[in-house]
Tab-separated table of C-alpha atoms and ligand atoms in Angstrom:
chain	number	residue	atom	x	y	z
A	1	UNK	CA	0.000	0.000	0.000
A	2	UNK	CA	1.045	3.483	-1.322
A	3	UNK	CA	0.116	6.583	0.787
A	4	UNK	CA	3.027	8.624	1.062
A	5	UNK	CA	4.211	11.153	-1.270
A	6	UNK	CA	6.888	13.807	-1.266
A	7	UNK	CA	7.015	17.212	-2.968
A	8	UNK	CA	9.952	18.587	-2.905
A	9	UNK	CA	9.121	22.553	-3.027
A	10	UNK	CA	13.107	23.443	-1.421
A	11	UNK	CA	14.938	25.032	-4.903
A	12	UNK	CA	15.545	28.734	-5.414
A	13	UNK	CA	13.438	29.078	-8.364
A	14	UNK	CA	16.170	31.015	-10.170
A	15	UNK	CA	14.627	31.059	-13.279
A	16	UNK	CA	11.726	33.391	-11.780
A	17	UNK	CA	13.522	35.377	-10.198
A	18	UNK	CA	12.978	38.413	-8.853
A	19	UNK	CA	9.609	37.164	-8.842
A	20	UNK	CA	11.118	33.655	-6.529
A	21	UNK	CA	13.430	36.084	-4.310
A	22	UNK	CA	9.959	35.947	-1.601
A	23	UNK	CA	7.196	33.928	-3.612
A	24	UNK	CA	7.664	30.385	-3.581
A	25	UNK	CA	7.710	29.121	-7.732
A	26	UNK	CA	5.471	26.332	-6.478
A	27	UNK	CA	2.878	29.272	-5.444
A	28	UNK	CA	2.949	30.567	-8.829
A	29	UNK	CA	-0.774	30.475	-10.158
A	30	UNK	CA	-1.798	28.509	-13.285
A	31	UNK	CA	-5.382	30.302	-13.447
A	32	UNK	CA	-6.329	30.805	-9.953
A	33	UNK	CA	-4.811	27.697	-8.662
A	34	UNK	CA	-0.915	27.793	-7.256
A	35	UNK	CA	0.708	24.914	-9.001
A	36	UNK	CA	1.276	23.092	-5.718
A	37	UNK	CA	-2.264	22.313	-5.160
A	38	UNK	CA	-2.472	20.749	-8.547
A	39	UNK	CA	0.014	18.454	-7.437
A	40	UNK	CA	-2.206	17.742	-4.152
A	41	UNK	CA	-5.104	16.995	-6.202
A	42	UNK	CA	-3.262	14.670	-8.878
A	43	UNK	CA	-2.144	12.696	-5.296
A	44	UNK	CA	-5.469	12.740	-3.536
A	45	UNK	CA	-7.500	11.118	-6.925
A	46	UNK	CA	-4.335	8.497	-6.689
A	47	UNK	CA	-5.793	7.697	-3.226
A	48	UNK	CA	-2.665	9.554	-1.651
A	49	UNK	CA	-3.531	11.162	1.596
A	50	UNK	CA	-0.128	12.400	3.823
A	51	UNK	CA	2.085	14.968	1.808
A	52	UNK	CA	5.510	15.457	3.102
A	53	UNK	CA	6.093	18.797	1.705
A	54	UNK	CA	10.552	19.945	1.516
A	55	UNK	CA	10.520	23.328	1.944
A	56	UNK	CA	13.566	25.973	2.581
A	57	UNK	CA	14.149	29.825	3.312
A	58	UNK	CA	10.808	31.920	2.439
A	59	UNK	CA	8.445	29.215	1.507
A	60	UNK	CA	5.938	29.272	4.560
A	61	UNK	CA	3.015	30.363	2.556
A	62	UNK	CA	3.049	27.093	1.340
A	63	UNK	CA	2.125	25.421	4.926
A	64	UNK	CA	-0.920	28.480	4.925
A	65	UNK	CA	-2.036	28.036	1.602
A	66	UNK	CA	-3.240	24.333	3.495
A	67	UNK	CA	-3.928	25.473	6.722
A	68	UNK	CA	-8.019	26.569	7.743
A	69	UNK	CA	-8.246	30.192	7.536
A	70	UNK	CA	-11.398	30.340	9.410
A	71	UNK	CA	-11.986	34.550	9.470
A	72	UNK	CA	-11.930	34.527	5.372
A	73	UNK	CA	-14.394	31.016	5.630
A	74	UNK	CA	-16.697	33.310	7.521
A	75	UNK	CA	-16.404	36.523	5.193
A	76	UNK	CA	-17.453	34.196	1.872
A	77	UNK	CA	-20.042	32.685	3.501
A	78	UNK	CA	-21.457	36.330	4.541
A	79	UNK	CA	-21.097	37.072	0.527
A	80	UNK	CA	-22.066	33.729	-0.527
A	81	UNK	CA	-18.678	33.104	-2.356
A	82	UNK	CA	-17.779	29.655	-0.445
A	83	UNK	CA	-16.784	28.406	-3.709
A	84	UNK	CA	-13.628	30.232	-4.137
A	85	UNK	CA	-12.091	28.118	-1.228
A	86	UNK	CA	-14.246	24.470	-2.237
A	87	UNK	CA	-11.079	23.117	-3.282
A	88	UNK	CA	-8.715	24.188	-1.181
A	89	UNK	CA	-10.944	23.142	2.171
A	90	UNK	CA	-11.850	19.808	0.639
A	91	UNK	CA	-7.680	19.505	0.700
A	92	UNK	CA	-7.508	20.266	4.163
A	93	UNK	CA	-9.970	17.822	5.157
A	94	UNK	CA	-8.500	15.061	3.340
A	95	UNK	CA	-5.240	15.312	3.823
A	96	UNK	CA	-2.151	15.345	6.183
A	97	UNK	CA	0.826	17.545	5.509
A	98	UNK	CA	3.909	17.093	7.109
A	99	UNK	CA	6.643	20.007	6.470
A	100	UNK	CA	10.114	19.339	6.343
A	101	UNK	CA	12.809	22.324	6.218
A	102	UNK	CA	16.072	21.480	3.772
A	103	UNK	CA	18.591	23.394	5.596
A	104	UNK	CA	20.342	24.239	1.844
A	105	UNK	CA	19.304	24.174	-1.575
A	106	UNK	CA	21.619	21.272	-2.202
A	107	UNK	CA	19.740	19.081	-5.355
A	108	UNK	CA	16.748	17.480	-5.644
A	109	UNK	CA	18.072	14.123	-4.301
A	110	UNK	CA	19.054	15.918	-1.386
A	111	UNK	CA	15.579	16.908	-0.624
A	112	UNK	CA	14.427	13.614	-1.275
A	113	UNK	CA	16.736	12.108	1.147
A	114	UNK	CA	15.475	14.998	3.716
A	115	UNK	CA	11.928	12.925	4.508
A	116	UNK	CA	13.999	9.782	5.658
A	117	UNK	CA	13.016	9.540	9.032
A	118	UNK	CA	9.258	9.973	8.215
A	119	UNK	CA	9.047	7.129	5.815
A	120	UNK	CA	8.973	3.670	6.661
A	121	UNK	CA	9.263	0.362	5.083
A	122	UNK	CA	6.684	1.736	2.036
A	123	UNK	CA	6.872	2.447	-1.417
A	124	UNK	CA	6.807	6.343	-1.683
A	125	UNK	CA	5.160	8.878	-4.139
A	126	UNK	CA	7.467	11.705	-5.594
A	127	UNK	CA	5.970	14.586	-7.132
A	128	UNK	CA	8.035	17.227	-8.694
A	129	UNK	CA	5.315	20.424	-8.475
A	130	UNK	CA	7.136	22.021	-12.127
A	131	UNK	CA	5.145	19.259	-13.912
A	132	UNK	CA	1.876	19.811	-14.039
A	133	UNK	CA	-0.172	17.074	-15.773
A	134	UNK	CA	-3.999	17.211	-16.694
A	135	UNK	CA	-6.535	15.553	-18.957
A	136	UNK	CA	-5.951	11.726	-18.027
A	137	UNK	CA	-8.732	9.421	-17.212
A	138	UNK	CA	-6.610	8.290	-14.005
A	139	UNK	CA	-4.228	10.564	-12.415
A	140	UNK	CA	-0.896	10.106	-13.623
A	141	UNK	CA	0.598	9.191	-10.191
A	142	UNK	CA	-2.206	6.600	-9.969
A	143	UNK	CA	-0.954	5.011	-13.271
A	144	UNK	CA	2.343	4.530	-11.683
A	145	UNK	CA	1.060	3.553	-8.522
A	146	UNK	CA	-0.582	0.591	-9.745
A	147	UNK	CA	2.446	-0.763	-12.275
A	148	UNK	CA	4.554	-0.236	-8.976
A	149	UNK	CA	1.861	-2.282	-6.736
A	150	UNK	CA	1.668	-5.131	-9.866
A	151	UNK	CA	5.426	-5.884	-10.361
A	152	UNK	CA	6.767	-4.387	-6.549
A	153	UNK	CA	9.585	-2.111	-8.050
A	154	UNK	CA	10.302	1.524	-8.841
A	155	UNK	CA	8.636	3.314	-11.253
A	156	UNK	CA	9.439	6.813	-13.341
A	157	UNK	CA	7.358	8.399	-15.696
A	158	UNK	CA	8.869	9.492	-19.334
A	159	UNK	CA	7.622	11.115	-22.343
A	160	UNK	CA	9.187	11.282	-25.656
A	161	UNK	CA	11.209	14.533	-26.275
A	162	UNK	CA	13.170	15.623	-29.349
A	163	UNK	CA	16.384	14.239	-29.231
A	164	UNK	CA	18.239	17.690	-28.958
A	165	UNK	CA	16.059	18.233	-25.883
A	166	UNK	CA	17.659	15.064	-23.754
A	167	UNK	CA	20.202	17.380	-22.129
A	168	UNK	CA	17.633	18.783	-19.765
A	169	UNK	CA	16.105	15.809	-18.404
A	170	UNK	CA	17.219	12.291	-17.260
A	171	UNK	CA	16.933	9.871	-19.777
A	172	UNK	CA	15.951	5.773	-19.659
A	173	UNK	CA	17.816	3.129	-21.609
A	174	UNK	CA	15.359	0.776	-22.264
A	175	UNK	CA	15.792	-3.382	-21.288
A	176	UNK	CA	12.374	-4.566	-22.262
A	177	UNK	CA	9.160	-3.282	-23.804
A	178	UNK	CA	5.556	-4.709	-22.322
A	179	UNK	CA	3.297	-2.872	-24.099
A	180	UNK	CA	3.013	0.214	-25.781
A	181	UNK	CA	3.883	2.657	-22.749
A	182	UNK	CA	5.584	0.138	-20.458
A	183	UNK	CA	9.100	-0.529	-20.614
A	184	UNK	CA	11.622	-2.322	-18.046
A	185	UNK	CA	14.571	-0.034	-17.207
A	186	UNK	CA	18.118	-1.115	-18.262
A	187	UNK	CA	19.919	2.233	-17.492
A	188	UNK	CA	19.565	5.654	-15.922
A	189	UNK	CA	21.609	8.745	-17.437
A	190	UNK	CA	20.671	12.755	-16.149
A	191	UNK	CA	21.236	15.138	-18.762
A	192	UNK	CA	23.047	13.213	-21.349
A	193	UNK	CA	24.662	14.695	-24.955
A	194	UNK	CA	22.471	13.722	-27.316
A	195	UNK	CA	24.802	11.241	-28.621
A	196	UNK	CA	25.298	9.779	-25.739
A	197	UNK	CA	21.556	9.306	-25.181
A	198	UNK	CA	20.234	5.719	-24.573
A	199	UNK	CA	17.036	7.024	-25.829
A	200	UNK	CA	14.706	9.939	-26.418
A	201	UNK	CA	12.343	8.882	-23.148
A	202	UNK	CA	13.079	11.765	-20.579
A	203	UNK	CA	12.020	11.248	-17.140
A	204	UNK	CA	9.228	13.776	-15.973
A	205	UNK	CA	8.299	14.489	-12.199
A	206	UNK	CA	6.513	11.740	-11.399
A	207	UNK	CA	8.298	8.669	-9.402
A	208	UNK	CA	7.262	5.841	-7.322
A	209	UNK	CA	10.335	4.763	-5.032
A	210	UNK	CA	11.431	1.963	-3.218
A	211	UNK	CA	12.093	2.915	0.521
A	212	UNK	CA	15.826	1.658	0.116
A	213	UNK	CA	16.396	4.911	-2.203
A	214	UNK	CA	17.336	6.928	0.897
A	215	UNK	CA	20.190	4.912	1.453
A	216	UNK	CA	21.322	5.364	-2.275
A	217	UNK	CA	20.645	8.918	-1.724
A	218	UNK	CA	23.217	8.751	1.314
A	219	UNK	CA	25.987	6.886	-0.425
A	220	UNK	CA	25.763	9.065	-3.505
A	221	UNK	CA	28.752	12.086	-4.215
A	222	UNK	CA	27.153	15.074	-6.062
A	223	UNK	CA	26.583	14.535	-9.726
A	224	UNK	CA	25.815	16.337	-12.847
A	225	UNK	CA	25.619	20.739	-11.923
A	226	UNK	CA	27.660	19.732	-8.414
A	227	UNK	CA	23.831	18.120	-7.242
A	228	UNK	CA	23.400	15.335	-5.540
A	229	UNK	CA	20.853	13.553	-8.471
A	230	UNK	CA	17.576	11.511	-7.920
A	231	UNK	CA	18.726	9.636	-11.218
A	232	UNK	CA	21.709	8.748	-9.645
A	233	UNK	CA	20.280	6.690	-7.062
A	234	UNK	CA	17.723	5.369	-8.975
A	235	UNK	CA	20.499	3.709	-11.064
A	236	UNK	CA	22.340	2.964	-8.048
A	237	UNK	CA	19.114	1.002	-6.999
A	238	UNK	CA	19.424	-0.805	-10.569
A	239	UNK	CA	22.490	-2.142	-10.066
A	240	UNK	CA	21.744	-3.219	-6.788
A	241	UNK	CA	18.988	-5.593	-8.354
A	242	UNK	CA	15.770	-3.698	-7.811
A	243	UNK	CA	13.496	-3.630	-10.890
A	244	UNK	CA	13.132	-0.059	-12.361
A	245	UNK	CA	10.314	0.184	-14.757
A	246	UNK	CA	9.707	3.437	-17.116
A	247	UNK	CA	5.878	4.492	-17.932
A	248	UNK	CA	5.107	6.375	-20.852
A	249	UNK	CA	2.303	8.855	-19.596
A	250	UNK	CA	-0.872	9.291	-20.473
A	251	UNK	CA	-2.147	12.865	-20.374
A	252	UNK	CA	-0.955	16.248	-21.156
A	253	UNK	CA	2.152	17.903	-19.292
A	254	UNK	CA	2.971	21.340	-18.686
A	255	UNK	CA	6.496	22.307	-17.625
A	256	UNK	CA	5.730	25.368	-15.128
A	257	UNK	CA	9.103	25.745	-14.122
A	258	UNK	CA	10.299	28.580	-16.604
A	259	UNK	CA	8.724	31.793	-16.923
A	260	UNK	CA	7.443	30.502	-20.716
A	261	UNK	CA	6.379	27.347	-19.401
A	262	UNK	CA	4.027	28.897	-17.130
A	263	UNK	CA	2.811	31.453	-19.568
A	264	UNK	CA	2.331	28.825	-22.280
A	265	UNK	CA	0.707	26.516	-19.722
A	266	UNK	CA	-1.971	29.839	-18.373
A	267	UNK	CA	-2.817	30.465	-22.283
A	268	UNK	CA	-3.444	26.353	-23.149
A	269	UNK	CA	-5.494	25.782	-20.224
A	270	UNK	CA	-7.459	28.966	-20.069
A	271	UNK	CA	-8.251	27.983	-23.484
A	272	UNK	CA	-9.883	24.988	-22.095
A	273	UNK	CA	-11.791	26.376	-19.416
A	274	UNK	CA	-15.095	26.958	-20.092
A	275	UNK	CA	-15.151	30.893	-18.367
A	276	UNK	CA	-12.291	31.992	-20.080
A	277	UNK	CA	-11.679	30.251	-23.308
A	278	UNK	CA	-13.317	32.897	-25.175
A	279	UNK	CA	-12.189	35.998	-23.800
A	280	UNK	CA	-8.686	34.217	-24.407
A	281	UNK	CA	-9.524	33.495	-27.638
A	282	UNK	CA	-10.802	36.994	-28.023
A	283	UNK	CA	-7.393	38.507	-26.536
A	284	UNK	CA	-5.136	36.484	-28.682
A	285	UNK	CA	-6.913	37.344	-31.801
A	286	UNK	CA	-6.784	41.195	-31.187
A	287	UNK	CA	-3.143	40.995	-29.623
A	288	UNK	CA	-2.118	39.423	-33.069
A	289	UNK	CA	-3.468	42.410	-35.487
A	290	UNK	CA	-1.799	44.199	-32.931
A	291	UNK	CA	1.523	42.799	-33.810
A	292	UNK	CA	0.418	42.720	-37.331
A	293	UNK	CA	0.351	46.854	-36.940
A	294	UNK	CA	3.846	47.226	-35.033
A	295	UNK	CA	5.952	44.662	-37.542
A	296	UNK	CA	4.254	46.739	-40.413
A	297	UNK	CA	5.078	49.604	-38.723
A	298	UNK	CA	8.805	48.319	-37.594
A	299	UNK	CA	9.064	47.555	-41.412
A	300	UNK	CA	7.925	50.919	-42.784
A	301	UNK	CA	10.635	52.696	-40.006
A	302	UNK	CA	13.517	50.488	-41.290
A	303	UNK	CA	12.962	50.855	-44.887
A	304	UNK	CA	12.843	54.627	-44.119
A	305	UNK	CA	15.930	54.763	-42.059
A	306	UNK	CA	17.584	53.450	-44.973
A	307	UNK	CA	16.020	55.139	-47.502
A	308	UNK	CA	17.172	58.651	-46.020
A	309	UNK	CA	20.385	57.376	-44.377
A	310	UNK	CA	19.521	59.265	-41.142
A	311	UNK	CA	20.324	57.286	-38.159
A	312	UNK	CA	17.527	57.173	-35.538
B	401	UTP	P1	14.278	22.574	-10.047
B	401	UTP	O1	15.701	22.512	-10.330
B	401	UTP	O2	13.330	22.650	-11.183
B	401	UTP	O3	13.912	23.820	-9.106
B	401	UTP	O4	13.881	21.382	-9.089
B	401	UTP	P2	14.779	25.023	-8.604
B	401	UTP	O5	16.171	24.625	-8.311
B	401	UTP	O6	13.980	25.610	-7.486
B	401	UTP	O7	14.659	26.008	-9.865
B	401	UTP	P3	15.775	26.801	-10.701
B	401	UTP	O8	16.456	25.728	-11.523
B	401	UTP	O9	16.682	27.487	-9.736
B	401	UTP	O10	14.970	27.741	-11.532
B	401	UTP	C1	12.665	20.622	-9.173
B	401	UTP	C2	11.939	20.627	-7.829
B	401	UTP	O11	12.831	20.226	-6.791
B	401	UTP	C3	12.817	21.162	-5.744
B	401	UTP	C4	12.350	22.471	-6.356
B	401	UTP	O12	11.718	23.296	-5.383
B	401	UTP	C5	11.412	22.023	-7.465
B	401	UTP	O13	10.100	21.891	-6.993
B	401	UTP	N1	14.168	21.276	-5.161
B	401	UTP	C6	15.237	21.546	-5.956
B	401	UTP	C7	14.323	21.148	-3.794
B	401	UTP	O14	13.344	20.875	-3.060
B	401	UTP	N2	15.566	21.312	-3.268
B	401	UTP	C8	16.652	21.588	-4.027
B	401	UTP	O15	17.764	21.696	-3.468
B	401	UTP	C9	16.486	21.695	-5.415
């Protein structure tokens, strides 16, 4: 049984910054949802129900943005707005958080191995809040959960990526193919050259571990960008004989962790919702005569400049 899962919100966000310097990226909104609680969702439809959250320096709105906040409770129900906070109460009522502070920013495996003395003997969930993935009939995490339950060994989930794009992600050679989207892991490389890629199947932030991954974690010397890497260990758990299997998902993913990921990810699914697809639609169609105008206009200035040789 599977009811642990860890989100490791303890980076620096650098890629947001200044907007990261105070605001946690996993507080970011997609719509008028932070990412994080996407993540919490995705885990309580996979029948999740304790969240061990990694946090760090300036990430404490993260433990309110799950706590009751009884006086604003009161104030919607005097304007008969309860709505607005449905989702987040239903969250708070089904689930237990547990916060865990990673004294430095020192690599994702690092905060992994943070939330060792809260697990036991289980299985774990891992949940890495800059993917955000939507439209599957079961939750993502539940896929996994139930190839991890069927065979008892790790599981990572991978989509195909151009092959130029490898270098960004941790990559899966492949052993053995079971279907369509299921494939037994033969090796584990983070960020490879393209050439020396074993495939194009990147590894996206969704894992289920063995427990015996914290003590990989713990032997492991700091890898790729001076980090001590989650793909590391997970190899290191390879060759130690555990089964590592890969799992193609279903569903579509949005990578929120760059300031165009999260843009791109706000346009698609507003697009898809059913308040604001068509103002959206509305907005890009006007913003796009817009540019129309001011690339004419660019063009007209530049033929002019060097028409009359005058330098602007
Ligand atoms: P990222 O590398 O995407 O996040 O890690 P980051 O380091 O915060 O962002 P940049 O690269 O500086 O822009 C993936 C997840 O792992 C967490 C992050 O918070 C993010 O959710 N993480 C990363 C930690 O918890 N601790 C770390 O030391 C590093």
């Amino acid at each position: 049984m599977i009811t642990k899962a860890i989100i490791p919100a303890g980076g620096l966000g650098t890629r947001f910054l200044p907007a990261t310097k105070t605001t946690p990226k996993e507080m970011l909104p997609l719509l008028e949802k932070p990412a994080i609680q996407y993540i919490v969702e995705e885990g309580l439809k996979s029948s999740l129900k304790t969240f061990i959250v990694i946090t760090g320096k300036n990430k404490s709105v993260i433990e309110d943005h799950f706590d009751p906040y009884p006086e604003l409770d009161a104030h919607l129900a005097l304007h008969k707005k309860e709505e607005l906070m449905d989702g987040v109460n239903k969250i708070i009522h089904a689930s237990n958080f547990i916060y865990l502070r990673q004294k430095e920013p020192l690599g994702l495996g690092h905060a992994i191995w943070c939330a060792r003395h809260v697990i036991g003997k289980e299985h774990i969930a891992v949940f890495l809040p800059d993917d955000i993935i939507v439209n599957s009939n079961t939750p993502c995490m539940g896929q996994l959960m139930q190839i991890a339950m069927q065979e008892k060994c790790n599981v990572v989930a991978v989509q195909e990526v151009p092959i130029e794009d490898v270098g960004s992600y941790g990559v899966v050679g492949i052993r053995k193919q079971f279907s369509p989207n299921l494939f037994q892991v033969k090796e584990l490389v983070e960020k490879p050259r393209p050439i020396d890629a074993p495939s194009n199947l990147a590894i996206i932030g969704r894992y289920v571990l063995s427990p015996n991954i914290f003590n990989a974690l713990e032997e492991l010397n700091a890898g790729v960008n001076g980090e001590i890497q989650l793909t590391d260990a997970i190899q290191a758990l390879l060759l130690s004989g555990e089964k590592v299997f890969a799992y193609k998902i279903q569903g579509t993913r949005y990578d929120v962790g760059t300031p165009l990921g999260l843009l791109k990810a706000n346009i698609d699914m507003a697009l898809r919702h059913p308040k604001y697809a068509q103002p959206m639609m509305d907005y890009l169609a006007s913003i796009d005569r817009e540019m129309i105008v001011m690339q004419g206009q660019a063009q007209s200035l530049s033929k002019m400049k060097h028409s009359s040789g005058v330098m602007l």
